[in-house]
Structures are given as C-alpha cells and as structure tokens.
C-alpha cells in the first residue's frame, strides 16, 4: 500500500502540478526510461520500495541533471539482475578495483578465475552519495585469494564481541605498500602516518540512505607498514540503531602532518562491509600526492 500511494502521489504531482520528469534510478542505477515507463515495465508486484529525492538534494549529487529530482525504485529482483547497458543514463564505466588497487580490463583478464575470492558491486547511486559525480559508473571490487587469512592466533579473534556497553570489532590487518619516493620523503621529514577507521551503517526505520557514523578509530604509526586493528570498539547503544549488523568500515590514510601543513600522501581508501574485512590482511597502495 505504501508503494502504491507513493507511486500515485508522484504520478499526480507530475500530471497536476506540471512538474518535469525526475531522473529515474532503478536498483541503484541511473536509467534513461521515464518514471511511468519504468513502473509499467517492472510491474507493481516487483517493486519493494520507492523514494523521491528532492531537486535540491539531487542537484548536490549529480548537478543540473538532478534539477527535477530523482525517483528511486527498489525492486525485489535478485542482486544478480543487471540493468542493460543501453538503458543506463550515464556512459561512465564502473571503477574497477582489484584488492583495493585501481585496475583495468587487461588486469582483470590476466586473473585466473580460480584466483578470485569474491566480487562486490556498488551501484552508482550509492557511490555518488559517498564520493560525488565522478562515481556515476559505480564500483566493482574484486578480491583475490592473495588477501590471506590471518594467523591462527589473530584469526581466533575475528568475531564481534558484545558486552553491556560496547562492542569489539573483529580483528583485521592493513599493510601499506608505499612508493619509494613516498618512503624516502616520510623518512627525510620524520613524518608519521595516521590511519583512520570510520564505522558506519544505515539507521533502522529511516528514509535516509546516507551512512550514519557510529564510531571512529585512529592509530598513528612511524616505521610500521603492517598494522593490526584488534582493539576497535563502538558503543552498543549506537550499534543497536543500525538496520544491518554487517556495518561498513571506511579506512583513510594520511601523513601525520608534523613537518608539513597538509597531507602529502595519496593512498587508496578501503571501504568494505565488516564481513569482508574480518580475519584478513588488506593491502593499501600509496604514493606522494605530487607523484604522477
């Protein structure tokens, strides 16, 4: 009934008030079809939910293309169902990351299928909300079996631990692989490295699709390039607000800014559900911002 009322209201608002057609987002993908055509093609029985993102907010996401708002359709179809390439509104290809390193189709073709551990697809709308218009192609994340499990001692601590007031996250590791120039500059300037983990998820019973931050953890290192995150905690009160306990962890890496005013490192981010992070070592590749 909620879906029907939402669809009816939006249809009437377009017809009665003369409002121009919003851009349609189907299961996270911006498509060329108009609202009425998309709804007719999908069928009400296959619609899980609909949301209208107002023009002011839509413009912040996709600039002038959002001037009439966004009509977001979520269906009950399997995640394996793909939007046809010819139906996509934007022609931008998805960003391909292999073990968190930006890659291309040639890199992918060189992989033996048996080497692939898992594939994660993040649709365009989700990525635009996080990282802006450049991400209208979405992201494809491929993990190979090179991200080996931790040793038995650390692996034993790879589950969520809950007590009355706080929750301990599962253990995982990060290994920084910096360029020779970056290592040289860090050593010369006695610069440290700061690793920041943002713990985020979607709130229960909320129409907001943006991630809600429930915790933040940071650690500063000097010569270390392998960092074990085994003491990250979040408030149980905040954790209980989340819709999905498999919340997201976003890792950012910066220089310590002791010898310079601004960050000097360009390190790829790590942004994954906790289930994908736990019990493994993950590689972050970086260089100086000034390197070409």
PDB file of C-alpha atoms in Angstrom:
ATOM      1  CA  UNK A   1       0.000   0.000   0.000  1.00  0.00           C
ATOM      2  CA  UNK A   2       2.866   2.381   0.851  1.00  0.00           C
ATOM      3  CA  UNK A   3       4.440   1.748  -2.555  1.00  0.00           C
ATOM      4  CA  UNK A   4       1.127   2.301  -4.363  1.00  0.00           C
ATOM      5  CA  UNK A   5       0.433   5.571  -2.512  1.00  0.00           C
ATOM      6  CA  UNK A   6       3.945   6.847  -3.205  1.00  0.00           C
ATOM      7  CA  UNK A   7       3.694   5.997  -6.908  1.00  0.00           C
ATOM      8  CA  UNK A   8       0.190   7.504  -7.158  1.00  0.00           C
ATOM      9  CA  UNK A   9       1.262  10.720  -5.434  1.00  0.00           C
ATOM     10  CA  UNK A  10       4.292  11.174  -7.662  1.00  0.00           C
ATOM     11  CA  UNK A  11       2.268  10.449 -10.783  1.00  0.00           C
ATOM     12  CA  UNK A  12      -0.361  13.004  -9.770  1.00  0.00           C
ATOM     13  CA  UNK A  13       2.256  15.597  -8.836  1.00  0.00           C
ATOM     14  CA  UNK A  14       3.729  15.356 -12.330  1.00  0.00           C
ATOM     15  CA  UNK A  15       0.340  15.495 -14.055  1.00  0.00           C
ATOM     16  CA  UNK A  16      -1.486  18.033 -11.917  1.00  0.00           C
ATOM     17  CA  UNK A  17       1.259  20.445 -10.994  1.00  0.00           C
ATOM     18  CA  UNK A  18       3.126  20.317 -14.300  1.00  0.00           C
ATOM     19  CA  UNK A  19       6.339  19.208 -12.656  1.00  0.00           C
ATOM     20  CA  UNK A  20       9.004  17.961 -15.103  1.00  0.00           C
ATOM     21  CA  UNK A  21      10.026  14.331 -15.058  1.00  0.00           C
ATOM     22  CA  UNK A  22      12.596  13.303 -12.431  1.00  0.00           C
ATOM     23  CA  UNK A  23      15.557  11.152 -13.421  1.00  0.00           C
ATOM     24  CA  UNK A  24      14.833   7.506 -12.580  1.00  0.00           C
ATOM     25  CA  UNK A  25      17.165   5.318 -10.509  1.00  0.00           C
ATOM     26  CA  UNK A  26      16.472   1.591 -10.762  1.00  0.00           C
ATOM     27  CA  UNK A  27      18.112  -0.627  -8.119  1.00  0.00           C
ATOM     28  CA  UNK A  28      20.872   1.939  -7.732  1.00  0.00           C
ATOM     29  CA  UNK A  29      21.439   2.623 -11.452  1.00  0.00           C
ATOM     30  CA  UNK A  30      20.521   5.843 -13.264  1.00  0.00           C
ATOM     31  CA  UNK A  31      18.418   4.875 -16.301  1.00  0.00           C
ATOM     32  CA  UNK A  32      17.062   6.558 -19.435  1.00  0.00           C
ATOM     33  CA  UNK A  33      13.465   5.397 -19.055  1.00  0.00           C
ATOM     34  CA  UNK A  34      10.897   7.774 -17.635  1.00  0.00           C
ATOM     35  CA  UNK A  35       9.062   7.064 -14.402  1.00  0.00           C
ATOM     36  CA  UNK A  36       5.805   5.827 -15.949  1.00  0.00           C
ATOM     37  CA  UNK A  37       7.571   3.552 -18.442  1.00  0.00           C
ATOM     38  CA  UNK A  38       9.876   2.109 -15.788  1.00  0.00           C
ATOM     39  CA  UNK A  39       6.995   1.366 -13.409  1.00  0.00           C
ATOM     40  CA  UNK A  40       4.958  -0.255 -16.165  1.00  0.00           C
ATOM     41  CA  UNK A  41       7.912  -2.401 -17.282  1.00  0.00           C
ATOM     42  CA  UNK A  42       8.680  -3.571 -13.753  1.00  0.00           C
ATOM     43  CA  UNK A  43       5.155  -4.171 -12.510  1.00  0.00           C
ATOM     44  CA  UNK A  44       3.862  -3.191  -9.065  1.00  0.00           C
ATOM     45  CA  UNK A  45       4.260  -6.758  -7.802  1.00  0.00           C
ATOM     46  CA  UNK A  46       8.051  -6.489  -8.293  1.00  0.00           C
ATOM     47  CA  UNK A  47       8.503  -3.137  -6.524  1.00  0.00           C
ATOM     48  CA  UNK A  48       9.891  -3.247  -2.999  1.00  0.00           C
ATOM     49  CA  UNK A  49      10.008   0.490  -2.312  1.00  0.00           C
ATOM     50  CA  UNK A  50      10.130   3.912  -3.972  1.00  0.00           C
ATOM     51  CA  UNK A  51      11.688   7.155  -2.796  1.00  0.00           C
ATOM     52  CA  UNK A  52      11.708  10.660  -4.205  1.00  0.00           C
ATOM     53  CA  UNK A  53      14.885  12.699  -3.720  1.00  0.00           C
ATOM     54  CA  UNK A  54      14.006  16.367  -3.960  1.00  0.00           C
ATOM     55  CA  UNK A  55      15.694  18.580  -6.578  1.00  0.00           C
ATOM     56  CA  UNK A  56      17.857  20.490  -4.073  1.00  0.00           C
ATOM     57  CA  UNK A  57      19.386  17.250  -2.799  1.00  0.00           C
ATOM     58  CA  UNK A  58      19.559  15.674  -6.274  1.00  0.00           C
ATOM     59  CA  UNK A  59      21.485  18.663  -7.660  1.00  0.00           C
ATOM     60  CA  UNK A  60      24.071  18.217  -4.920  1.00  0.00           C
ATOM     61  CA  UNK A  61      24.572  14.644  -6.119  1.00  0.00           C
ATOM     62  CA  UNK A  62      24.526  14.928  -9.923  1.00  0.00           C
ATOM     63  CA  UNK A  63      24.451  18.674 -10.548  1.00  0.00           C
ATOM     64  CA  UNK A  64      21.992  20.010 -13.192  1.00  0.00           C
ATOM     65  CA  UNK A  65      20.873  16.520 -14.207  1.00  0.00           C
ATOM     66  CA  UNK A  66      19.110  16.369 -10.852  1.00  0.00           C
ATOM     67  CA  UNK A  67      17.129  19.588 -11.291  1.00  0.00           C
ATOM     68  CA  UNK A  68      13.823  17.668 -11.405  1.00  0.00           C
ATOM     69  CA  UNK A  69      14.718  15.331  -8.564  1.00  0.00           C
ATOM     70  CA  UNK A  70      15.383  11.603  -8.524  1.00  0.00           C
ATOM     71  CA  UNK A  71      12.718   8.906  -8.493  1.00  0.00           C
ATOM     72  CA  UNK A  72      14.385   5.897  -6.851  1.00  0.00           C
ATOM     73  CA  UNK A  73      12.879   2.447  -7.438  1.00  0.00           C
ATOM     74  CA  UNK A  74      13.991  -0.568  -5.406  1.00  0.00           C
ATOM     75  CA  UNK A  75      12.753  -3.901  -6.721  1.00  0.00           C
ATOM     76  CA  UNK A  76      12.505  -7.388  -5.262  1.00  0.00           C
ATOM     77  CA  UNK A  77      14.622  -8.778  -8.064  1.00  0.00           C
ATOM     78  CA  UNK A  78      17.798 -10.717  -7.361  1.00  0.00           C
ATOM     79  CA  UNK A  79      21.031  -8.775  -6.927  1.00  0.00           C
ATOM     80  CA  UNK A  80      22.328 -10.764  -9.914  1.00  0.00           C
ATOM     81  CA  UNK A  81      19.814  -8.947 -12.137  1.00  0.00           C
ATOM     82  CA  UNK A  82      21.641  -6.350 -14.212  1.00  0.00           C
ATOM     83  CA  UNK A  83      20.401  -3.156 -15.859  1.00  0.00           C
ATOM     84  CA  UNK A  84      21.059  -3.376 -19.604  1.00  0.00           C
ATOM     85  CA  UNK A  85      23.986  -1.156 -20.736  1.00  0.00           C
ATOM     86  CA  UNK A  86      21.812   0.554 -23.354  1.00  0.00           C
ATOM     87  CA  UNK A  87      19.367   1.568 -20.594  1.00  0.00           C
ATOM     88  CA  UNK A  88      21.994   3.373 -18.498  1.00  0.00           C
ATOM     89  CA  UNK A  89      21.678   7.165 -18.353  1.00  0.00           C
ATOM     90  CA  UNK A  90      25.417   7.696 -17.852  1.00  0.00           C
ATOM     91  CA  UNK A  91      28.021   6.059 -20.095  1.00  0.00           C
ATOM     92  CA  UNK A  92      30.765   6.107 -17.455  1.00  0.00           C
ATOM     93  CA  UNK A  93      32.213   2.627 -16.909  1.00  0.00           C
ATOM     94  CA  UNK A  94      32.429   1.368 -13.325  1.00  0.00           C
ATOM     95  CA  UNK A  95      35.653   1.903 -11.419  1.00  0.00           C
ATOM     96  CA  UNK A  96      37.417  -1.459 -11.201  1.00  0.00           C
ATOM     97  CA  UNK A  97      39.409  -2.177  -8.033  1.00  0.00           C
ATOM     98  CA  UNK A  98      41.363  -5.395  -7.564  1.00  0.00           C
ATOM     99  CA  UNK A  99      42.460  -5.801  -3.944  1.00  0.00           C
ATOM    100  CA  UNK A 100      41.640  -2.081  -3.490  1.00  0.00           C
ATOM    101  CA  UNK A 101      44.033  -1.060  -6.317  1.00  0.00           C
ATOM    102  CA  UNK A 102      42.592   0.762  -9.346  1.00  0.00           C
ATOM    103  CA  UNK A 103      42.784  -1.611 -12.307  1.00  0.00           C
ATOM    104  CA  UNK A 104      41.580  -2.073 -15.881  1.00  0.00           C
ATOM    105  CA  UNK A 105      40.113  -4.844 -18.003  1.00  0.00           C
ATOM    106  CA  UNK A 106      43.573  -6.015 -19.029  1.00  0.00           C
ATOM    107  CA  UNK A 107      44.425  -6.570 -15.343  1.00  0.00           C
ATOM    108  CA  UNK A 108      41.153  -8.451 -14.913  1.00  0.00           C
ATOM    109  CA  UNK A 109      41.741 -10.643 -17.976  1.00  0.00           C
ATOM    110  CA  UNK A 110      45.108 -11.686 -16.566  1.00  0.00           C
ATOM    111  CA  UNK A 111      43.462 -13.106 -13.452  1.00  0.00           C
ATOM    112  CA  UNK A 112      42.827 -16.813 -13.293  1.00  0.00           C
ATOM    113  CA  UNK A 113      39.164 -17.285 -12.248  1.00  0.00           C
ATOM    114  CA  UNK A 114      40.401 -19.647  -9.531  1.00  0.00           C
ATOM    115  CA  UNK A 115      42.360 -16.756  -8.002  1.00  0.00           C
ATOM    116  CA  UNK A 116      39.195 -14.721  -7.366  1.00  0.00           C
ATOM    117  CA  UNK A 117      37.902 -14.910  -3.813  1.00  0.00           C
ATOM    118  CA  UNK A 118      34.868 -12.606  -4.132  1.00  0.00           C
ATOM    119  CA  UNK A 119      33.287  -9.881  -6.260  1.00  0.00           C
ATOM    120  CA  UNK A 120      31.346  -6.937  -4.815  1.00  0.00           C
ATOM    121  CA  UNK A 121      29.340  -4.445  -6.883  1.00  0.00           C
ATOM    122  CA  UNK A 122      28.488  -0.999  -5.511  1.00  0.00           C
ATOM    123  CA  UNK A 123      25.818   0.703  -7.672  1.00  0.00           C
ATOM    124  CA  UNK A 124      26.179   4.280  -8.951  1.00  0.00           C
ATOM    125  CA  UNK A 125      23.648   5.967  -6.622  1.00  0.00           C
ATOM    126  CA  UNK A 126      25.376   4.602  -3.526  1.00  0.00           C
ATOM    127  CA  UNK A 127      28.808   5.712  -4.730  1.00  0.00           C
ATOM    128  CA  UNK A 128      27.614   9.162  -5.855  1.00  0.00           C
ATOM    129  CA  UNK A 129      26.166   9.741  -2.376  1.00  0.00           C
ATOM    130  CA  UNK A 130      29.565   8.925  -0.884  1.00  0.00           C
ATOM    131  CA  UNK A 131      32.102  10.259  -3.378  1.00  0.00           C
ATOM    132  CA  UNK A 132      30.343  12.565  -5.832  1.00  0.00           C
ATOM    133  CA  UNK A 133      29.528  12.796  -9.536  1.00  0.00           C
ATOM    134  CA  UNK A 134      32.743  11.085 -10.664  1.00  0.00           C
ATOM    135  CA  UNK A 135      31.300   7.814  -9.361  1.00  0.00           C
ATOM    136  CA  UNK A 136      28.229   7.636 -11.643  1.00  0.00           C
ATOM    137  CA  UNK A 137      29.569   4.373 -13.062  1.00  0.00           C
ATOM    138  CA  UNK A 138      29.636   2.678  -9.665  1.00  0.00           C
ATOM    139  CA  UNK A 139      32.442   0.424  -8.445  1.00  0.00           C
ATOM    140  CA  UNK A 140      33.323  -3.221  -8.975  1.00  0.00           C
ATOM    141  CA  UNK A 141      35.526  -4.615  -6.200  1.00  0.00           C
ATOM    142  CA  UNK A 142      37.383  -7.852  -6.823  1.00  0.00           C
ATOM    143  CA  UNK A 143      39.282  -9.658  -4.107  1.00  0.00           C
ATOM    144  CA  UNK A 144      41.785 -12.359  -4.911  1.00  0.00           C
ATOM    145  CA  UNK A 145      42.997 -15.090  -2.611  1.00  0.00           C
ATOM    146  CA  UNK A 146      46.191 -13.085  -2.093  1.00  0.00           C
ATOM    147  CA  UNK A 147      44.451 -11.424   0.858  1.00  0.00           C
ATOM    148  CA  UNK A 148      45.376 -14.358   3.028  1.00  0.00           C
ATOM    149  CA  UNK A 149      43.681 -15.106   6.348  1.00  0.00           C
ATOM    150  CA  UNK A 150      45.495 -14.006   9.469  1.00  0.00           C
ATOM    151  CA  UNK A 151      47.469 -16.480  11.523  1.00  0.00           C
ATOM    152  CA  UNK A 152      45.578 -18.719  13.928  1.00  0.00           C
ATOM    153  CA  UNK A 153      46.175 -16.503  16.964  1.00  0.00           C
ATOM    154  CA  UNK A 154      44.627 -13.427  15.328  1.00  0.00           C
ATOM    155  CA  UNK A 155      42.011 -15.386  13.414  1.00  0.00           C
ATOM    156  CA  UNK A 156      40.586 -16.632  16.699  1.00  0.00           C
ATOM    157  CA  UNK A 157      39.644 -13.000  17.424  1.00  0.00           C
ATOM    158  CA  UNK A 158      37.700 -12.478  14.196  1.00  0.00           C
ATOM    159  CA  UNK A 159      34.174 -12.281  15.578  1.00  0.00           C
ATOM    160  CA  UNK A 160      32.151  -9.453  17.112  1.00  0.00           C
ATOM    161  CA  UNK A 161      32.295  -9.442  20.915  1.00  0.00           C
ATOM    162  CA  UNK A 162      29.396  -7.833  22.772  1.00  0.00           C
ATOM    163  CA  UNK A 163      29.106  -6.708  26.368  1.00  0.00           C
ATOM    164  CA  UNK A 164      26.676  -4.393  28.128  1.00  0.00           C
ATOM    165  CA  UNK A 165      28.129  -1.094  26.959  1.00  0.00           C
ATOM    166  CA  UNK A 166      30.344  -1.632  23.931  1.00  0.00           C
ATOM    167  CA  UNK A 167      31.098  -3.896  21.012  1.00  0.00           C
ATOM    168  CA  UNK A 168      34.543  -5.029  19.935  1.00  0.00           C
ATOM    169  CA  UNK A 169      35.057  -5.329  16.186  1.00  0.00           C
ATOM    170  CA  UNK A 170      36.678  -8.427  14.670  1.00  0.00           C
ATOM    171  CA  UNK A 171      40.426  -8.251  14.119  1.00  0.00           C
ATOM    172  CA  UNK A 172      41.834  -7.441  10.680  1.00  0.00           C
ATOM    173  CA  UNK A 173      45.131  -6.133   9.325  1.00  0.00           C
ATOM    174  CA  UNK A 174      46.242  -3.423   6.940  1.00  0.00           C
ATOM    175  CA  UNK A 175      49.511  -3.476   5.011  1.00  0.00           C
ATOM    176  CA  UNK A 176      50.710  -0.211   3.469  1.00  0.00           C
ATOM    177  CA  UNK A 177      52.594  -0.513   0.185  1.00  0.00           C
ATOM    178  CA  UNK A 178      54.078   2.947  -0.478  1.00  0.00           C
ATOM    179  CA  UNK A 179      56.180   4.099  -3.412  1.00  0.00           C
ATOM    180  CA  UNK A 180      59.942   4.527  -2.999  1.00  0.00           C
ATOM    181  CA  UNK A 181      59.577   8.303  -3.269  1.00  0.00           C
ATOM    182  CA  UNK A 182      56.916   8.333  -0.560  1.00  0.00           C
ATOM    183  CA  UNK A 183      59.033   6.227   1.786  1.00  0.00           C
ATOM    184  CA  UNK A 184      62.035   8.474   1.144  1.00  0.00           C
ATOM    185  CA  UNK A 185      60.079  11.660   1.853  1.00  0.00           C
ATOM    186  CA  UNK A 186      58.499  10.252   5.021  1.00  0.00           C
ATOM    187  CA  UNK A 187      61.902   9.230   6.344  1.00  0.00           C
ATOM    188  CA  UNK A 188      63.540  12.530   5.400  1.00  0.00           C
ATOM    189  CA  UNK A 189      60.869  14.640   7.097  1.00  0.00           C
ATOM    190  CA  UNK A 190      60.352  12.212  10.004  1.00  0.00           C
ATOM    191  CA  UNK A 191      56.701  12.107   9.046  1.00  0.00           C
ATOM    192  CA  UNK A 192      54.334   9.638  10.663  1.00  0.00           C
ATOM    193  CA  UNK A 193      51.288   8.002   9.102  1.00  0.00           C
ATOM    194  CA  UNK A 194      47.756   8.244  10.517  1.00  0.00           C
ATOM    195  CA  UNK A 195      45.202   5.530   9.787  1.00  0.00           C
ATOM    196  CA  UNK A 196      41.575   6.447  10.476  1.00  0.00           C
ATOM    197  CA  UNK A 197      38.677   3.974  10.507  1.00  0.00           C
ATOM    198  CA  UNK A 198      35.113   5.301  10.282  1.00  0.00           C
ATOM    199  CA  UNK A 199      32.437   2.782  11.319  1.00  0.00           C
ATOM    200  CA  UNK A 200      29.137   3.472   9.543  1.00  0.00           C
ATOM    201  CA  UNK A 201      25.776   1.929   8.778  1.00  0.00           C
ATOM    202  CA  UNK A 202      22.163   2.628   7.843  1.00  0.00           C
ATOM    203  CA  UNK A 203      19.739   3.572  10.609  1.00  0.00           C
ATOM    204  CA  UNK A 204      16.682   1.430  11.357  1.00  0.00           C
ATOM    205  CA  UNK A 205      13.333   2.748  10.120  1.00  0.00           C
ATOM    206  CA  UNK A 206      14.939   5.699   8.370  1.00  0.00           C
ATOM    207  CA  UNK A 207      14.279   7.105   4.912  1.00  0.00           C
ATOM    208  CA  UNK A 208      17.811   8.498   4.901  1.00  0.00           C
ATOM    209  CA  UNK A 209      20.083   6.473   2.651  1.00  0.00           C
ATOM    210  CA  UNK A 210      23.258   8.184   3.845  1.00  0.00           C
ATOM    211  CA  UNK A 211      25.528   6.259   6.159  1.00  0.00           C
ATOM    212  CA  UNK A 212      25.302   7.026   9.892  1.00  0.00           C
ATOM    213  CA  UNK A 213      28.623   7.079  11.732  1.00  0.00           C
ATOM    214  CA  UNK A 214      28.593   5.054  14.942  1.00  0.00           C
ATOM    215  CA  UNK A 215      32.290   5.216  15.737  1.00  0.00           C
ATOM    216  CA  UNK A 216      35.755   6.363  14.745  1.00  0.00           C
ATOM    217  CA  UNK A 217      39.169   4.869  15.452  1.00  0.00           C
ATOM    218  CA  UNK A 218      42.621   6.212  14.584  1.00  0.00           C
ATOM    219  CA  UNK A 219      46.162   4.987  15.028  1.00  0.00           C
ATOM    220  CA  UNK A 220      49.473   6.713  14.271  1.00  0.00           C
ATOM    221  CA  UNK A 221      52.492   4.728  13.089  1.00  0.00           C
ATOM    222  CA  UNK A 222      56.064   5.605  12.158  1.00  0.00           C
ATOM    223  CA  UNK A 223      58.115   2.839  10.565  1.00  0.00           C
ATOM    224  CA  UNK A 224      55.401   0.148  10.761  1.00  0.00           C
ATOM    225  CA  UNK A 225      53.754  -0.869   7.498  1.00  0.00           C
ATOM    226  CA  UNK A 226      51.638  -3.743   8.807  1.00  0.00           C
ATOM    227  CA  UNK A 227      49.014  -2.609  11.311  1.00  0.00           C
ATOM    228  CA  UNK A 228      46.743  -4.946  13.241  1.00  0.00           C
ATOM    229  CA  UNK A 229      43.386  -3.458  14.212  1.00  0.00           C
ATOM    230  CA  UNK A 230      42.443  -5.596  17.182  1.00  0.00           C
ATOM    231  CA  UNK A 231      41.187  -3.017  19.667  1.00  0.00           C
ATOM    232  CA  UNK A 232      38.439  -1.175  17.804  1.00  0.00           C
ATOM    233  CA  UNK A 233      35.263  -0.628  19.843  1.00  0.00           C
ATOM    234  CA  UNK A 234      31.914   1.043  19.213  1.00  0.00           C
ATOM    235  CA  UNK A 235      29.106   1.953  21.576  1.00  0.00           C
ATOM    236  CA  UNK A 236      26.457  -0.774  21.850  1.00  0.00           C
ATOM    237  CA  UNK A 237      23.823   1.961  22.054  1.00  0.00           C
ATOM    238  CA  UNK A 238      24.935   3.299  18.664  1.00  0.00           C
ATOM    239  CA  UNK A 239      25.305  -0.198  17.205  1.00  0.00           C
ATOM    240  CA  UNK A 240      21.712  -1.042  18.152  1.00  0.00           C
ATOM    241  CA  UNK A 241      20.494   1.853  15.990  1.00  0.00           C
ATOM    242  CA  UNK A 242      21.674   0.138  12.810  1.00  0.00           C
ATOM    243  CA  UNK A 243      19.487  -1.743  10.400  1.00  0.00           C
ATOM    244  CA  UNK A 244      22.219  -4.227   9.410  1.00  0.00           C
ATOM    245  CA  UNK A 245      24.832  -5.519  11.897  1.00  0.00           C
ATOM    246  CA  UNK A 246      27.212  -6.066   8.954  1.00  0.00           C
ATOM    247  CA  UNK A 247      28.093  -2.372   9.019  1.00  0.00           C
ATOM    248  CA  UNK A 248      30.660  -0.661   6.830  1.00  0.00           C
ATOM    249  CA  UNK A 249      34.222   0.319   7.729  1.00  0.00           C
ATOM    250  CA  UNK A 250      35.887   3.143   5.781  1.00  0.00           C
ATOM    251  CA  UNK A 251      39.676   3.408   6.093  1.00  0.00           C
ATOM    252  CA  UNK A 252      41.545   6.604   5.192  1.00  0.00           C
ATOM    253  CA  UNK A 253      45.321   7.067   5.413  1.00  0.00           C
ATOM    254  CA  UNK A 254      47.141  10.392   5.801  1.00  0.00           C
ATOM    255  CA  UNK A 255      50.599  11.679   6.598  1.00  0.00           C
ATOM    256  CA  UNK A 256      50.928  12.794  10.212  1.00  0.00           C
ATOM    257  CA  UNK A 257      51.343  16.461   9.204  1.00  0.00           C
ATOM    258  CA  UNK A 258      54.162  17.052  11.667  1.00  0.00           C
ATOM    259  CA  UNK A 259      56.603  18.506   9.149  1.00  0.00           C
ATOM    260  CA  UNK A 260      54.112  19.872   6.649  1.00  0.00           C
ATOM    261  CA  UNK A 261      50.865  21.804   6.818  1.00  0.00           C
ATOM    262  CA  UNK A 262      48.953  19.454   4.526  1.00  0.00           C
ATOM    263  CA  UNK A 263      48.693  15.751   3.880  1.00  0.00           C
ATOM    264  CA  UNK A 264      51.413  14.567   1.476  1.00  0.00           C
ATOM    265  CA  UNK A 265      50.136  11.023   0.799  1.00  0.00           C
ATOM    266  CA  UNK A 266      47.724   9.701  -1.785  1.00  0.00           C
ATOM    267  CA  UNK A 267      46.592   6.278  -0.524  1.00  0.00           C
ATOM    268  CA  UNK A 268      43.631   4.359  -1.917  1.00  0.00           C
ATOM    269  CA  UNK A 269      40.725   4.082   0.502  1.00  0.00           C
ATOM    270  CA  UNK A 270      39.404   0.834   1.930  1.00  0.00           C
ATOM    271  CA  UNK A 271      35.624   0.802   2.220  1.00  0.00           C
ATOM    272  CA  UNK A 272      34.021  -2.552   2.895  1.00  0.00           C
ATOM    273  CA  UNK A 273      31.375  -4.339   4.951  1.00  0.00           C
ATOM    274  CA  UNK A 274      32.783  -5.757   8.165  1.00  0.00           C
ATOM    275  CA  UNK A 275      32.134  -9.314   6.990  1.00  0.00           C
ATOM    276  CA  UNK A 276      34.602  -8.779   4.135  1.00  0.00           C
ATOM    277  CA  UNK A 277      37.277  -7.204   6.337  1.00  0.00           C
ATOM    278  CA  UNK A 278      37.422  -9.518   9.314  1.00  0.00           C
ATOM    279  CA  UNK A 279      40.149 -12.090   9.724  1.00  0.00           C
ATOM    280  CA  UNK A 280      42.198 -10.931   6.722  1.00  0.00           C
ATOM    281  CA  UNK A 281      45.101  -8.687   5.805  1.00  0.00           C
ATOM    282  CA  UNK A 282      44.177  -5.958   3.319  1.00  0.00           C
ATOM    283  CA  UNK A 283      46.620  -4.025   1.154  1.00  0.00           C
ATOM    284  CA  UNK A 284      46.612  -0.266   0.703  1.00  0.00           C
ATOM    285  CA  UNK A 285      48.731   1.201  -2.089  1.00  0.00           C
ATOM    286  CA  UNK A 286      50.021   4.779  -1.842  1.00  0.00           C
ATOM    287  CA  UNK A 287      52.357   7.415  -3.174  1.00  0.00           C
ATOM    288  CA  UNK A 288      53.095  11.105  -2.759  1.00  0.00           C
ATOM    289  CA  UNK A 289      50.331  13.443  -3.909  1.00  0.00           C
ATOM    290  CA  UNK A 290      52.905  15.141  -6.138  1.00  0.00           C
ATOM    291  CA  UNK A 291      53.835  11.907  -7.956  1.00  0.00           C
ATOM    292  CA  UNK A 292      52.489  11.490 -11.461  1.00  0.00           C
TER     293      UNK A 292
END
